[in-house]
mmCIF file of C-alpha atoms and ligand atoms in Angstrom:
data_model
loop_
_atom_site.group_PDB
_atom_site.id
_atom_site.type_symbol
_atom_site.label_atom_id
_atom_site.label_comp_id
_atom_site.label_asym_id
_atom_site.label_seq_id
_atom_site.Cartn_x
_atom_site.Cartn_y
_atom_site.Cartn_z
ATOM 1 C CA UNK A 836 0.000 0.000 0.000
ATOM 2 C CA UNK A 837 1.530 3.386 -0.953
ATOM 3 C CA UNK A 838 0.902 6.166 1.873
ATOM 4 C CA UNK A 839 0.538 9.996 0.448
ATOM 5 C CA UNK A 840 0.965 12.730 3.129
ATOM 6 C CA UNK A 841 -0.130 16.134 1.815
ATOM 7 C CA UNK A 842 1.215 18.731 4.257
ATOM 8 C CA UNK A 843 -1.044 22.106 3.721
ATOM 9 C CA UNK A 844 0.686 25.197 4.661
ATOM 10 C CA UNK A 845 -2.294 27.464 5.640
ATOM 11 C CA UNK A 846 -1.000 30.996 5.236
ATOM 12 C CA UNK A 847 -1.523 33.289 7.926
ATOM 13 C CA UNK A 848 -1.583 37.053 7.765
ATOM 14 C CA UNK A 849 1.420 39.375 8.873
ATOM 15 C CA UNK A 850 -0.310 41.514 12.281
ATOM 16 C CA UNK A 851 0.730 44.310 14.247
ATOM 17 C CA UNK A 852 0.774 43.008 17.726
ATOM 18 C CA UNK A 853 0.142 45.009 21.150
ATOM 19 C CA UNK A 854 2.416 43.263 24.034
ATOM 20 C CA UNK A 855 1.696 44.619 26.904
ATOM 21 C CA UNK A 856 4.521 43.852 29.289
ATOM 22 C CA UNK A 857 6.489 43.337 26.353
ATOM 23 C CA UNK A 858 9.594 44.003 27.767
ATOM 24 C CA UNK A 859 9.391 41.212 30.822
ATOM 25 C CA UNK A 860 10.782 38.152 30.594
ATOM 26 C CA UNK A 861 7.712 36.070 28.417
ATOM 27 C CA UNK A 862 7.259 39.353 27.030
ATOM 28 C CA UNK A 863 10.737 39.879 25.278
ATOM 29 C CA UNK A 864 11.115 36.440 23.995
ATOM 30 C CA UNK A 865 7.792 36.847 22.551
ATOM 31 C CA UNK A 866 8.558 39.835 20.905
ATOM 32 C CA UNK A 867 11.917 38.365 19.229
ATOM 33 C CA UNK A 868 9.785 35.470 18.328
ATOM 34 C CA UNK A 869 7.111 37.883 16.263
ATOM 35 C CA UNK A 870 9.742 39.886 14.693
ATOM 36 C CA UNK A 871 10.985 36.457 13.464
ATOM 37 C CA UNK A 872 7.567 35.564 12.245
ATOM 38 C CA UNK A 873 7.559 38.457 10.425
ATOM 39 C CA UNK A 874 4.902 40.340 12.705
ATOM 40 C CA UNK A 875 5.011 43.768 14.072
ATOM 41 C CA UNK A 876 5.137 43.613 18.057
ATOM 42 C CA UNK A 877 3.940 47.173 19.719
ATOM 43 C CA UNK A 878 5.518 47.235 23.250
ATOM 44 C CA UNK A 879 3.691 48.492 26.102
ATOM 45 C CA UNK A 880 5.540 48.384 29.361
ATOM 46 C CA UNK A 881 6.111 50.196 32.723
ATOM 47 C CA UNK A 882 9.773 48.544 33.401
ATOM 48 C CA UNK A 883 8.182 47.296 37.184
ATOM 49 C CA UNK A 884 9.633 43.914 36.114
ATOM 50 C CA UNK A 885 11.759 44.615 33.735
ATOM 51 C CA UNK A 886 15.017 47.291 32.581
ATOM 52 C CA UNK A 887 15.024 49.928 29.510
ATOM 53 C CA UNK A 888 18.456 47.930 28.237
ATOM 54 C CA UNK A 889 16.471 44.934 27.237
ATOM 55 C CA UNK A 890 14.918 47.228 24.242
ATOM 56 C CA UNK A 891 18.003 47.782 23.031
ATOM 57 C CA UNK A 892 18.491 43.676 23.560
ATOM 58 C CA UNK A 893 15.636 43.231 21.308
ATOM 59 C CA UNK A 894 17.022 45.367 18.588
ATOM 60 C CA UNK A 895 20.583 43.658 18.972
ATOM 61 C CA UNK A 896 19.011 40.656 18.602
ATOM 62 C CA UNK A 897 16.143 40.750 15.540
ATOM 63 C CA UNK A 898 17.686 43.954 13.855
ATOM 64 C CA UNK A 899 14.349 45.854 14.547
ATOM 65 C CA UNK A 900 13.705 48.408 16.933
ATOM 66 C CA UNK A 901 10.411 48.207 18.674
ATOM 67 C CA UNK A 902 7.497 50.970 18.920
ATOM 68 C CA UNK A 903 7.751 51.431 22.592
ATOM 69 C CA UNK A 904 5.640 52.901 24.816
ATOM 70 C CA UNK A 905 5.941 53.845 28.763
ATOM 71 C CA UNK A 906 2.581 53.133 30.242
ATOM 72 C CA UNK A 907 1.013 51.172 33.164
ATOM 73 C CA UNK A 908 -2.074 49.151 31.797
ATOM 74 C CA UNK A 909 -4.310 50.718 34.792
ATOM 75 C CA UNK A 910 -4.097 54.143 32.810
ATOM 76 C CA UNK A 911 -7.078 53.010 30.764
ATOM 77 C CA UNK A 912 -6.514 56.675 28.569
ATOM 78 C CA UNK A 913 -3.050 56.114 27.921
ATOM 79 C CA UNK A 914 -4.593 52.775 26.698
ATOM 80 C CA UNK A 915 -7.138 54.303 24.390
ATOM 81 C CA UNK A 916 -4.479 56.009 23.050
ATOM 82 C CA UNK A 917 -2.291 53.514 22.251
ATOM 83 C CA UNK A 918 -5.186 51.432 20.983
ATOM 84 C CA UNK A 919 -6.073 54.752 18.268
ATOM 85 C CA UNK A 920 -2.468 55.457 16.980
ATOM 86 C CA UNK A 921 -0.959 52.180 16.550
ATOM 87 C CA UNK A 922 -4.482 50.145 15.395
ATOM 88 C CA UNK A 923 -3.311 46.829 16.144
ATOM 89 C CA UNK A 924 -5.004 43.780 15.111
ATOM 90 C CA UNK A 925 -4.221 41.637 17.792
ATOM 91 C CA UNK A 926 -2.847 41.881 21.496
ATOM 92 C CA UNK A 927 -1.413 39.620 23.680
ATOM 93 C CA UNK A 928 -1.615 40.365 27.667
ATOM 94 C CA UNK A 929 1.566 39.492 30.229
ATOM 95 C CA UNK A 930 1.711 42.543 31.952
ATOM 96 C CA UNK A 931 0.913 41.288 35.579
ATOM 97 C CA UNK A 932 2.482 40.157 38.800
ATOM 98 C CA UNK A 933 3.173 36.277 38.939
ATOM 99 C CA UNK A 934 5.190 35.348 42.022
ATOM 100 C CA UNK A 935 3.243 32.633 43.898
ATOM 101 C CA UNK A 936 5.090 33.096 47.115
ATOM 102 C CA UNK A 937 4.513 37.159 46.763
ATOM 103 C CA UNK A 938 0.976 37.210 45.815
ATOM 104 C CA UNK A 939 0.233 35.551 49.392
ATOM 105 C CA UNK A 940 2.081 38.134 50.839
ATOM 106 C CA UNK A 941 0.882 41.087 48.740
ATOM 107 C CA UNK A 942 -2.800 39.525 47.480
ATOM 108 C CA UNK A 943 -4.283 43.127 47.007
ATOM 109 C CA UNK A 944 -1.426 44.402 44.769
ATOM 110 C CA UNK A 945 -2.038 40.935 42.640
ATOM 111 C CA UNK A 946 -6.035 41.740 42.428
ATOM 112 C CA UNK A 947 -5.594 45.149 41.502
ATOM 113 C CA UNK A 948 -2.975 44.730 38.622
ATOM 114 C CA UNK A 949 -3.397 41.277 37.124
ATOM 115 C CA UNK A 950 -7.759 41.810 37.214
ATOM 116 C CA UNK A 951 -7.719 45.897 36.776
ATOM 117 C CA UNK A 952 -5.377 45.450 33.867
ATOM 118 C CA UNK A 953 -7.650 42.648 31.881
ATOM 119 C CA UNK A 954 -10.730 44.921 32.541
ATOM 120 C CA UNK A 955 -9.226 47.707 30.969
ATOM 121 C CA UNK A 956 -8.150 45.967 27.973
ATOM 122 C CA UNK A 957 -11.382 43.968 27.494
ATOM 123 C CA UNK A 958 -12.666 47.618 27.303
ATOM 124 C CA UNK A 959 -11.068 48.948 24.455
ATOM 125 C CA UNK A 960 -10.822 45.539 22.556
ATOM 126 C CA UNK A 961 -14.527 45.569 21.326
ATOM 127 C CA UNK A 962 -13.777 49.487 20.148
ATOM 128 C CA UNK A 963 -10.606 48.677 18.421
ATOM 129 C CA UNK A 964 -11.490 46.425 15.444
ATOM 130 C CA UNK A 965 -9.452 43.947 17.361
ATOM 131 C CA UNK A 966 -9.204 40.156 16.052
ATOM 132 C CA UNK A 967 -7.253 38.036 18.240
ATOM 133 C CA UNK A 968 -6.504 38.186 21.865
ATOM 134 C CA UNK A 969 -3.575 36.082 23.726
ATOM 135 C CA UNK A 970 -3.565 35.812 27.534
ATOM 136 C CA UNK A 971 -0.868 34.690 29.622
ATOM 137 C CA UNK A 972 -2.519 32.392 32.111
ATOM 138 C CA UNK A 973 -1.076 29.635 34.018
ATOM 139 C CA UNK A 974 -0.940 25.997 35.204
ATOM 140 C CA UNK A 975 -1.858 27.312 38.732
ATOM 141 C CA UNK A 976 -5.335 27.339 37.953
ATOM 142 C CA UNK A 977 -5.331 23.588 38.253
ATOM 143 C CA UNK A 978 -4.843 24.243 42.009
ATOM 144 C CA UNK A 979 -3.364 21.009 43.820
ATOM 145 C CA UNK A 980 -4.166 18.746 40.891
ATOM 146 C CA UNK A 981 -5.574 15.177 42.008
ATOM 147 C CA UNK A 982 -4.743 13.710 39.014
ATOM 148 C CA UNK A 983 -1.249 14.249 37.069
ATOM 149 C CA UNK A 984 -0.438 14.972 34.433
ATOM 150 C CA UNK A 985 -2.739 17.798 33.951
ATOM 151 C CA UNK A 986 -5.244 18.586 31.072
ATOM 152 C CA UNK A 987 -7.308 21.507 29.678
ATOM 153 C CA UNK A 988 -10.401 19.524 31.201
ATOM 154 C CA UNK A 989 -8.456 18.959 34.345
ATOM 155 C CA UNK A 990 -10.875 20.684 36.954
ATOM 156 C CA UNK A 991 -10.365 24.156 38.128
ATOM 157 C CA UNK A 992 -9.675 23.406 41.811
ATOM 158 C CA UNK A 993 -9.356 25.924 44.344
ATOM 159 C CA UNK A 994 -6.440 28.498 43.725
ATOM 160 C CA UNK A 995 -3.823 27.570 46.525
ATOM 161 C CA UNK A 996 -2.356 31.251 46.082
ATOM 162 C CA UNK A 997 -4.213 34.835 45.431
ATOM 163 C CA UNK A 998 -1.512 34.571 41.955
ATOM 164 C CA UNK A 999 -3.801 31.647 41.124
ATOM 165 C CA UNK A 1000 -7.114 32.945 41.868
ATOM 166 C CA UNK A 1001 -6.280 36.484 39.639
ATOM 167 C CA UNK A 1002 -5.764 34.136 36.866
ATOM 168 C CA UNK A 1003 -8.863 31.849 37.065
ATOM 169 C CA UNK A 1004 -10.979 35.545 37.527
ATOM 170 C CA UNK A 1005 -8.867 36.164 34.294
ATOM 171 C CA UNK A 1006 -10.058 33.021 32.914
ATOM 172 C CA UNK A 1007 -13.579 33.646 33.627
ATOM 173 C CA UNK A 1008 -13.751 37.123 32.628
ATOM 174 C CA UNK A 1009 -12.448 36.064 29.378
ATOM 175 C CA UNK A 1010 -14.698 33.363 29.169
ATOM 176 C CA UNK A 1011 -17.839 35.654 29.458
ATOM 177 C CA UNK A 1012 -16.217 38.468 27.039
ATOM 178 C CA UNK A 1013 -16.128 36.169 24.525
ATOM 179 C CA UNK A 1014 -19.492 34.951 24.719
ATOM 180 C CA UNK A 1015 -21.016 38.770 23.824
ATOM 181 C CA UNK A 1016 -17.836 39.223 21.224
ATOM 182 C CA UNK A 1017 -18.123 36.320 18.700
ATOM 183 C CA UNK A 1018 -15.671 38.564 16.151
ATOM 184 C CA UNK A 1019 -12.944 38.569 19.041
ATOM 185 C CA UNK A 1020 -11.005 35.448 18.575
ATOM 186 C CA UNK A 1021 -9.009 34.094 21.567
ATOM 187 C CA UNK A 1022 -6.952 31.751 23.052
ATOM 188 C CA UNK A 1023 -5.646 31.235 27.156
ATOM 189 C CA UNK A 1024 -1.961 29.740 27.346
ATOM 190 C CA UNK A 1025 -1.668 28.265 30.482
ATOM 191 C CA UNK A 1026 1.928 28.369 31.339
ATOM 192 C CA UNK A 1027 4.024 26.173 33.512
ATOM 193 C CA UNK A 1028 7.077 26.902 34.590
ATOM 194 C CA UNK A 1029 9.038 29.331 32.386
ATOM 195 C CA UNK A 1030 12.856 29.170 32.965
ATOM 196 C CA UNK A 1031 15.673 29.694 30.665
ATOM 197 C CA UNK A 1032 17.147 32.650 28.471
ATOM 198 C CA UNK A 1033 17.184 33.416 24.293
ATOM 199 C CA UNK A 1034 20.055 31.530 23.199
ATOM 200 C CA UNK A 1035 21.987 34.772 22.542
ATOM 201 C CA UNK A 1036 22.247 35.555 26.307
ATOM 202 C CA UNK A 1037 21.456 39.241 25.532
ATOM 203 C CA UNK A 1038 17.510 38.542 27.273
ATOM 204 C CA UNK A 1039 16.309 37.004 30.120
ATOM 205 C CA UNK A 1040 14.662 36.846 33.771
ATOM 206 C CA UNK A 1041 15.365 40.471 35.987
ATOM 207 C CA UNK A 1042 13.716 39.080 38.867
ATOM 208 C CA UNK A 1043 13.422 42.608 41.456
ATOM 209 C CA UNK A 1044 15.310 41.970 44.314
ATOM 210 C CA UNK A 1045 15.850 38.108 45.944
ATOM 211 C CA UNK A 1046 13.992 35.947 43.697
ATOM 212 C CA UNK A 1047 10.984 34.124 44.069
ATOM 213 C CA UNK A 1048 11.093 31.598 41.545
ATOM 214 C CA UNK A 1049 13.651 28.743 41.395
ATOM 215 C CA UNK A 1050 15.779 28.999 38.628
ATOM 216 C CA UNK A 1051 16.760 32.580 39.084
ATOM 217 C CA UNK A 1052 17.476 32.117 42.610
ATOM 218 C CA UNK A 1053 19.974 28.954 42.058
ATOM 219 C CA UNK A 1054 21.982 30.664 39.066
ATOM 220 C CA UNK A 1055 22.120 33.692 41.845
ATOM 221 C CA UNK A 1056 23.554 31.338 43.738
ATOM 222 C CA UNK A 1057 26.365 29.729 41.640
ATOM 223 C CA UNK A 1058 27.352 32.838 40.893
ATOM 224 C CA UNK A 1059 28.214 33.859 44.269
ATOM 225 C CA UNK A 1060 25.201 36.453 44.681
ATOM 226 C CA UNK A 1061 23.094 34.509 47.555
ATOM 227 C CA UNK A 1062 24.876 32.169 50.348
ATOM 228 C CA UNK A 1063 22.803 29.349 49.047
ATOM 229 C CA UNK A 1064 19.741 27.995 48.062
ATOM 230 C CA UNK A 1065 16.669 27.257 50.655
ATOM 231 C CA UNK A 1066 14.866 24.603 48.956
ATOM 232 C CA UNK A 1067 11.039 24.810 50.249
ATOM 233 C CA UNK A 1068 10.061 21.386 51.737
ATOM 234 C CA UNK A 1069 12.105 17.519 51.414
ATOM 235 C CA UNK A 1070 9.169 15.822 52.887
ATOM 236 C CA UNK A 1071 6.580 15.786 50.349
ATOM 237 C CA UNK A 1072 5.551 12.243 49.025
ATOM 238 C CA UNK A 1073 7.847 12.428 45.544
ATOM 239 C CA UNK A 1074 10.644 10.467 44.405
ATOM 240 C CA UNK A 1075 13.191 12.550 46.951
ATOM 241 C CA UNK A 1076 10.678 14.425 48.841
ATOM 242 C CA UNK A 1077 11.013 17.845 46.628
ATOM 243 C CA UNK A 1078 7.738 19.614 44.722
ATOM 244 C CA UNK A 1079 7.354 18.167 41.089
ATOM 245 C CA UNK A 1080 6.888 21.013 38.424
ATOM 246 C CA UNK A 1081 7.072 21.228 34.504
ATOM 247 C CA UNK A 1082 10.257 23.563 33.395
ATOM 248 C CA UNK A 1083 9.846 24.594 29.947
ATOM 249 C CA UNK A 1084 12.042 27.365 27.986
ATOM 250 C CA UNK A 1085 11.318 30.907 27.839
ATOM 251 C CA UNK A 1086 12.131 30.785 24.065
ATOM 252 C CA UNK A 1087 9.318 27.515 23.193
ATOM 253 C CA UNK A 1088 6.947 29.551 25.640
ATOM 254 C CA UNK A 1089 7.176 32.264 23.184
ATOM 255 C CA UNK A 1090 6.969 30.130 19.820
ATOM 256 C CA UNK A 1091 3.489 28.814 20.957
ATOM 257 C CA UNK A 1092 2.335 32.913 21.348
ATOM 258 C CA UNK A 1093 3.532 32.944 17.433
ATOM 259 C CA UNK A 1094 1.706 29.566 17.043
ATOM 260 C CA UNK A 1095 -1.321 30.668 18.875
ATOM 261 C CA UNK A 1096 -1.976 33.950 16.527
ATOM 262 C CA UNK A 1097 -1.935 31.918 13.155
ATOM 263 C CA UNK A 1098 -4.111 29.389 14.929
ATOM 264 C CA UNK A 1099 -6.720 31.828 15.880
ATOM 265 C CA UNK A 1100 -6.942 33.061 11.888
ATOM 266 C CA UNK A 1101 -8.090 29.563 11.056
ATOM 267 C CA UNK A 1102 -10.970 29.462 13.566
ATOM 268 C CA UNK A 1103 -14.653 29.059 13.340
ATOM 269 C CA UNK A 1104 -14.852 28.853 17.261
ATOM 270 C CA UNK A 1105 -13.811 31.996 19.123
ATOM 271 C CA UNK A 1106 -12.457 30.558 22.841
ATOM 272 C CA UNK A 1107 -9.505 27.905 23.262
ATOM 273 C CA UNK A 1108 -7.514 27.140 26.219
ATOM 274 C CA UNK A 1109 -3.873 25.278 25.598
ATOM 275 C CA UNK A 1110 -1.635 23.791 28.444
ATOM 276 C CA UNK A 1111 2.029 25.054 27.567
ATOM 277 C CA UNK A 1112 4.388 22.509 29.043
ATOM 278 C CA UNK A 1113 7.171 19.973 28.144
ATOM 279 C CA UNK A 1114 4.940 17.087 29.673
ATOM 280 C CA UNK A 1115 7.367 16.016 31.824
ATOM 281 C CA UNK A 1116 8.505 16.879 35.315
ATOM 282 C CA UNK A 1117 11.132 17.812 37.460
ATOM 283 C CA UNK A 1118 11.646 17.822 41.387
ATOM 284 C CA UNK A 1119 13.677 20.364 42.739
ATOM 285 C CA UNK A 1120 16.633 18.530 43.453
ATOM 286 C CA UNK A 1121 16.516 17.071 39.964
ATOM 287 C CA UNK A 1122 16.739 20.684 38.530
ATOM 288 C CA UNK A 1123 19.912 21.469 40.965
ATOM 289 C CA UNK A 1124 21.698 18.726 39.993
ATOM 290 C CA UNK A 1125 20.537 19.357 36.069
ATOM 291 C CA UNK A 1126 21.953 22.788 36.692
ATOM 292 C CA UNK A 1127 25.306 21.161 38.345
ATOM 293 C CA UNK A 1128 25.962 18.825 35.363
ATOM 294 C CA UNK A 1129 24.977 21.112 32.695
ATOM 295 C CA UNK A 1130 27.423 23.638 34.288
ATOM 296 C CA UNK A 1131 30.039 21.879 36.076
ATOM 297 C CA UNK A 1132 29.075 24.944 39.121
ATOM 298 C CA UNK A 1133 27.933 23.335 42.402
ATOM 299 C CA UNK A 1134 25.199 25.054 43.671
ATOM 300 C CA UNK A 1135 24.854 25.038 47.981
ATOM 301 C CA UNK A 1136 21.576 24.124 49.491
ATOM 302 C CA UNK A 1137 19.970 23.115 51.966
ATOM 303 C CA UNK A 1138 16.253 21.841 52.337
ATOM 304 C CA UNK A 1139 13.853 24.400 54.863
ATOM 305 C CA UNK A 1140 10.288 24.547 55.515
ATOM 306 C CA UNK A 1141 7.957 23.863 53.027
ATOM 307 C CA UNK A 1142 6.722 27.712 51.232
ATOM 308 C CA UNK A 1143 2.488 28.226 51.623
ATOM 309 C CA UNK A 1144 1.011 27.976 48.817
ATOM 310 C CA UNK A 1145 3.277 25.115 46.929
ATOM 311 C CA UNK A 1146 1.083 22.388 45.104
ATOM 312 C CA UNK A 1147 3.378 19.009 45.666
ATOM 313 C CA UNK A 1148 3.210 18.298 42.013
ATOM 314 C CA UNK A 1149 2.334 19.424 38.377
ATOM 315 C CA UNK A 1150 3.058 18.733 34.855
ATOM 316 C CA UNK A 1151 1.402 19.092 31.973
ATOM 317 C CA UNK A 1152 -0.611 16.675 29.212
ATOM 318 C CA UNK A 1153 0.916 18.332 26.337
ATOM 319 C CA UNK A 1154 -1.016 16.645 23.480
ATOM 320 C CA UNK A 1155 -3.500 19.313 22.926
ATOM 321 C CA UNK A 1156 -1.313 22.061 21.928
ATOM 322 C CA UNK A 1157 1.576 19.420 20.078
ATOM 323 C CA UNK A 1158 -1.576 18.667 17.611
ATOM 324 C CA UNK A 1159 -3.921 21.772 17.331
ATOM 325 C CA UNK A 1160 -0.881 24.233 17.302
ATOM 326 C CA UNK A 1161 1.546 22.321 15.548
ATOM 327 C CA UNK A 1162 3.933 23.058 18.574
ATOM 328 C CA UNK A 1163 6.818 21.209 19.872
ATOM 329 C CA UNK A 1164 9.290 22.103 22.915
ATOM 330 C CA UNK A 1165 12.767 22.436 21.307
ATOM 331 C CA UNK A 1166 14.999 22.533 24.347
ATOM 332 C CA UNK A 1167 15.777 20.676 26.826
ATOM 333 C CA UNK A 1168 16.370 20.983 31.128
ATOM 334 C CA UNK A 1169 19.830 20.941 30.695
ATOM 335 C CA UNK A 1170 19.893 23.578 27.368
ATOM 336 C CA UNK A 1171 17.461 25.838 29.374
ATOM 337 C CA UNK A 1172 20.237 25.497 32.180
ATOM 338 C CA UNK A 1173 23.028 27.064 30.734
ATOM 339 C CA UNK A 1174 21.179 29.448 28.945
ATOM 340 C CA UNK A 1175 20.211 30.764 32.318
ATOM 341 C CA UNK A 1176 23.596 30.626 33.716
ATOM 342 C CA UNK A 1177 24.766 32.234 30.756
ATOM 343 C CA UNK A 1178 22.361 34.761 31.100
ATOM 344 C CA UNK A 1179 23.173 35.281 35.186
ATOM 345 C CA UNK A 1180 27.231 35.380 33.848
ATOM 346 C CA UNK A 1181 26.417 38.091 31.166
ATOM 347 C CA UNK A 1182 24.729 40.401 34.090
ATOM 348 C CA UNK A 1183 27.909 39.749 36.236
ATOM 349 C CA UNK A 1184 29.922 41.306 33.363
HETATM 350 C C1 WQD B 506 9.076 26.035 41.926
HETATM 351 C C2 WQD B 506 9.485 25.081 43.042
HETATM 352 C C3 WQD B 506 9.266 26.095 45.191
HETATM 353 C C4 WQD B 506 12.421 29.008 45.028
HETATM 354 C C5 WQD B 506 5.753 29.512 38.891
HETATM 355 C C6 WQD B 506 5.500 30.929 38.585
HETATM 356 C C7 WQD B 506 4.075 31.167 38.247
HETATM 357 C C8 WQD B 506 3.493 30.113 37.345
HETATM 358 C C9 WQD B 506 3.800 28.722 37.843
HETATM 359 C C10 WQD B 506 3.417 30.984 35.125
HETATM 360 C C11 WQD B 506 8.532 25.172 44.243
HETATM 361 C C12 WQD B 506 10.712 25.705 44.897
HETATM 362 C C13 WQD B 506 11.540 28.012 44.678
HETATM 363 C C14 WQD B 506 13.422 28.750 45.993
HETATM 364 C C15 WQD B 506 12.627 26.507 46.193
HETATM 365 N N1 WQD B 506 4.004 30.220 36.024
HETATM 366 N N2 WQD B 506 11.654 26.776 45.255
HETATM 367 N N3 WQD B 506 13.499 27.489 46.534
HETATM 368 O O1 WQD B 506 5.777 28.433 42.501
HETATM 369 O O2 WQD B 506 5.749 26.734 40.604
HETATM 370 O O3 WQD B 506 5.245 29.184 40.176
HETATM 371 O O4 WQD B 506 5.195 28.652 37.945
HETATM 372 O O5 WQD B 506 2.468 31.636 35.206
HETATM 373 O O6 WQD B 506 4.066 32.397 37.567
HETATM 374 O O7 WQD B 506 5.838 31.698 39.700
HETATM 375 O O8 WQD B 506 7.569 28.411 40.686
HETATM 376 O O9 WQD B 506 10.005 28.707 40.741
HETATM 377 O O10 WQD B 506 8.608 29.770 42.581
HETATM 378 O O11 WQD B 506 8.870 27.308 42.543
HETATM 379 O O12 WQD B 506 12.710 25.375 46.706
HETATM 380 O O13 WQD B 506 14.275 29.626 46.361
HETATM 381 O O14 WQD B 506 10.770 25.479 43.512
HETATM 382 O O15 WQD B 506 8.940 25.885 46.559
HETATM 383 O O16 WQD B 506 8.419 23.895 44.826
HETATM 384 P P1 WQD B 506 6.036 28.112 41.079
HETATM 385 P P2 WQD B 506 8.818 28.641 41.646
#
């Protein structure tokens, strides 16, 4: 029997793009990822998470310089007028807070930015002849899964952190908008763990101050920055008593933005919700001693309390996204690794 694949190449329109929080660390990659797609990203940032340098990053890198403008996304004018001069025809939303840890500490700051910010958006979308929304959510709106690895059915449990709960709101909200905007065309990426840098080492992670997330906080750490690394809990019931998560790389987290836009020109439907993971995961120690072989640097630790608002373990079922999207992970643990620590060794420069 002869088999005949026929591979169609569905051509996609090139968009101007609003990314709000565009110069962050999801935000950036994404941006070098839509200049390479041949789209036309329109930055919006406020630099609370980010530095002014990483613009000039962006230009080193894709040989364009990005429109660029200063604004929090709670100034719904400033907004508006973005929205009027640069008439984009699609937006993608990571401007927000997203420190698990810090939200339980901080939970009005997370309500007010990650929620006030959406509304104000989901204002001006209907006015704006806009097509095709993108919005960063996350794998934390699975709550303390019961059953791993997680899907897009998976139920939304609980939110074990206020970060959580801003995103299922998020979710919702989203959910609802689209019902009463049919033309509106959008899709929720549920993120899990983003670590990593571009390749180039000229982007990556500015966490403010001592870092809440993992990976930033060990490559502080091998390079001499902290004393060493707590790691939150060695008594949970996993292979060596360390919290299970799904690492994937900044720079695939981005693709599956560029992946998600051509998608959503294809569409009858006008909602869809994609896990982004590598479908596998990693304790904590794992990723330490990933980081150790991947960069000969031994990184000190020692195992404290568990943190409030961990989950024990998540990962993701992948198979929605590697079939709809026509998206595959490209790097590995141990690539993401030491692009990290080159990252970390470029700041120490
Ligand atoms: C991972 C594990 C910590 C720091 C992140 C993002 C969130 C969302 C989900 C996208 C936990 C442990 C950490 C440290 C440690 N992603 N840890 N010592 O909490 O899974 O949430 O992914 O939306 O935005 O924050 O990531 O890196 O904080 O923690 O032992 O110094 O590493 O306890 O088990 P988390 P994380």
């Amino acid at each position: 029997m002869i088999k005949i694949r026929i591979r169609f190449e569905v051509q996609t329109e090139r968009m101007k793009i609003l990314v709000t929080g565009g110069a962050g660390f999801i935000g950036s990659h994404t941006v070098v990822e839509l200049f390479n797609n041949g789209d036309v990203p329109i930055i919006i940032d406020d630099f609370r998470n980010s530095d002014p340098f990483i613009l000039e990053r962006l230009k080193e890198i894709t040989g364009n310089t990005p429109v660029f403008y200063n604004l929090d996304c709670l100034d719904l004018k400033g907004l508006e007028d973005v929205f009027e001069k640069e008439k984009p025809e699609g937006v993608v939303h990571f401007a927000a807070y997203k420190a698990v840890g810090e939200s339980v500490e901080k939970p009005v700051m997370y309500y007010e930015n990650n929620i006030g910010t959406l509304i104000n958006l989901l204002k001006l979308v209907p006015q704006h002849n806009i097509n095709y929304f993108v919005f960063s959510s996350s794998c934390t709106v699975y709550g303390d899964p019961e059953v791993i690895p997680v899907t897009e059915q998976s139920p939304i449990q609980e939110a074990s952190s206020p970060y959580g709960y801003t995103k299922q709101v998020c979710e919702k909200m989203l959910q609802d908008f689209c019902k009463v905007n049919q033309n509106i065309k959008t899709v929720l990426l549920r993120y899990f763990n983003p670590i990593g840098s571009h390749p180039s080492g000229l982007i990556g992670e500015l966490p403010n101050g001592v870092p809440n997330n993992l990976v930033p906080y060990v490559t502080q750490t091998a390079a001499g920055q902290r004393d060493q690394l707590t790691i939150n809990g060695g008594d949970y019931n996993t292979s060596d008593g360390t919290c299970i998560r799904d690492y994937i790389h900044v720079s695939d987290l981005a693709d599956a933005h560029v992946k998600a836009f051509a998608f959503l020109q294809n569409q009858i439907s006008n909602f869809h919700v994609f896990n982004v993971g590598t479908g596998s995961g990693s304790t904590v120690l794992e990723v330490v001693k990933a980081f150790e072989k991947a960069t000969k640097v031994t990184v000190k630790y020692f195992i404290g309390p568990r943190r409030e608002g961990d989950v024990v373990s998540i990962f993701a079922d992948n198979s929605k996204i590697l079939t709809e999207l026509d998206w595959r992970p490209k790097f590995s643990l141990e690539e993401a690794l030491l692009h990290s620590w080159r990252w970390q060794q470029s700041l120490s420069d």
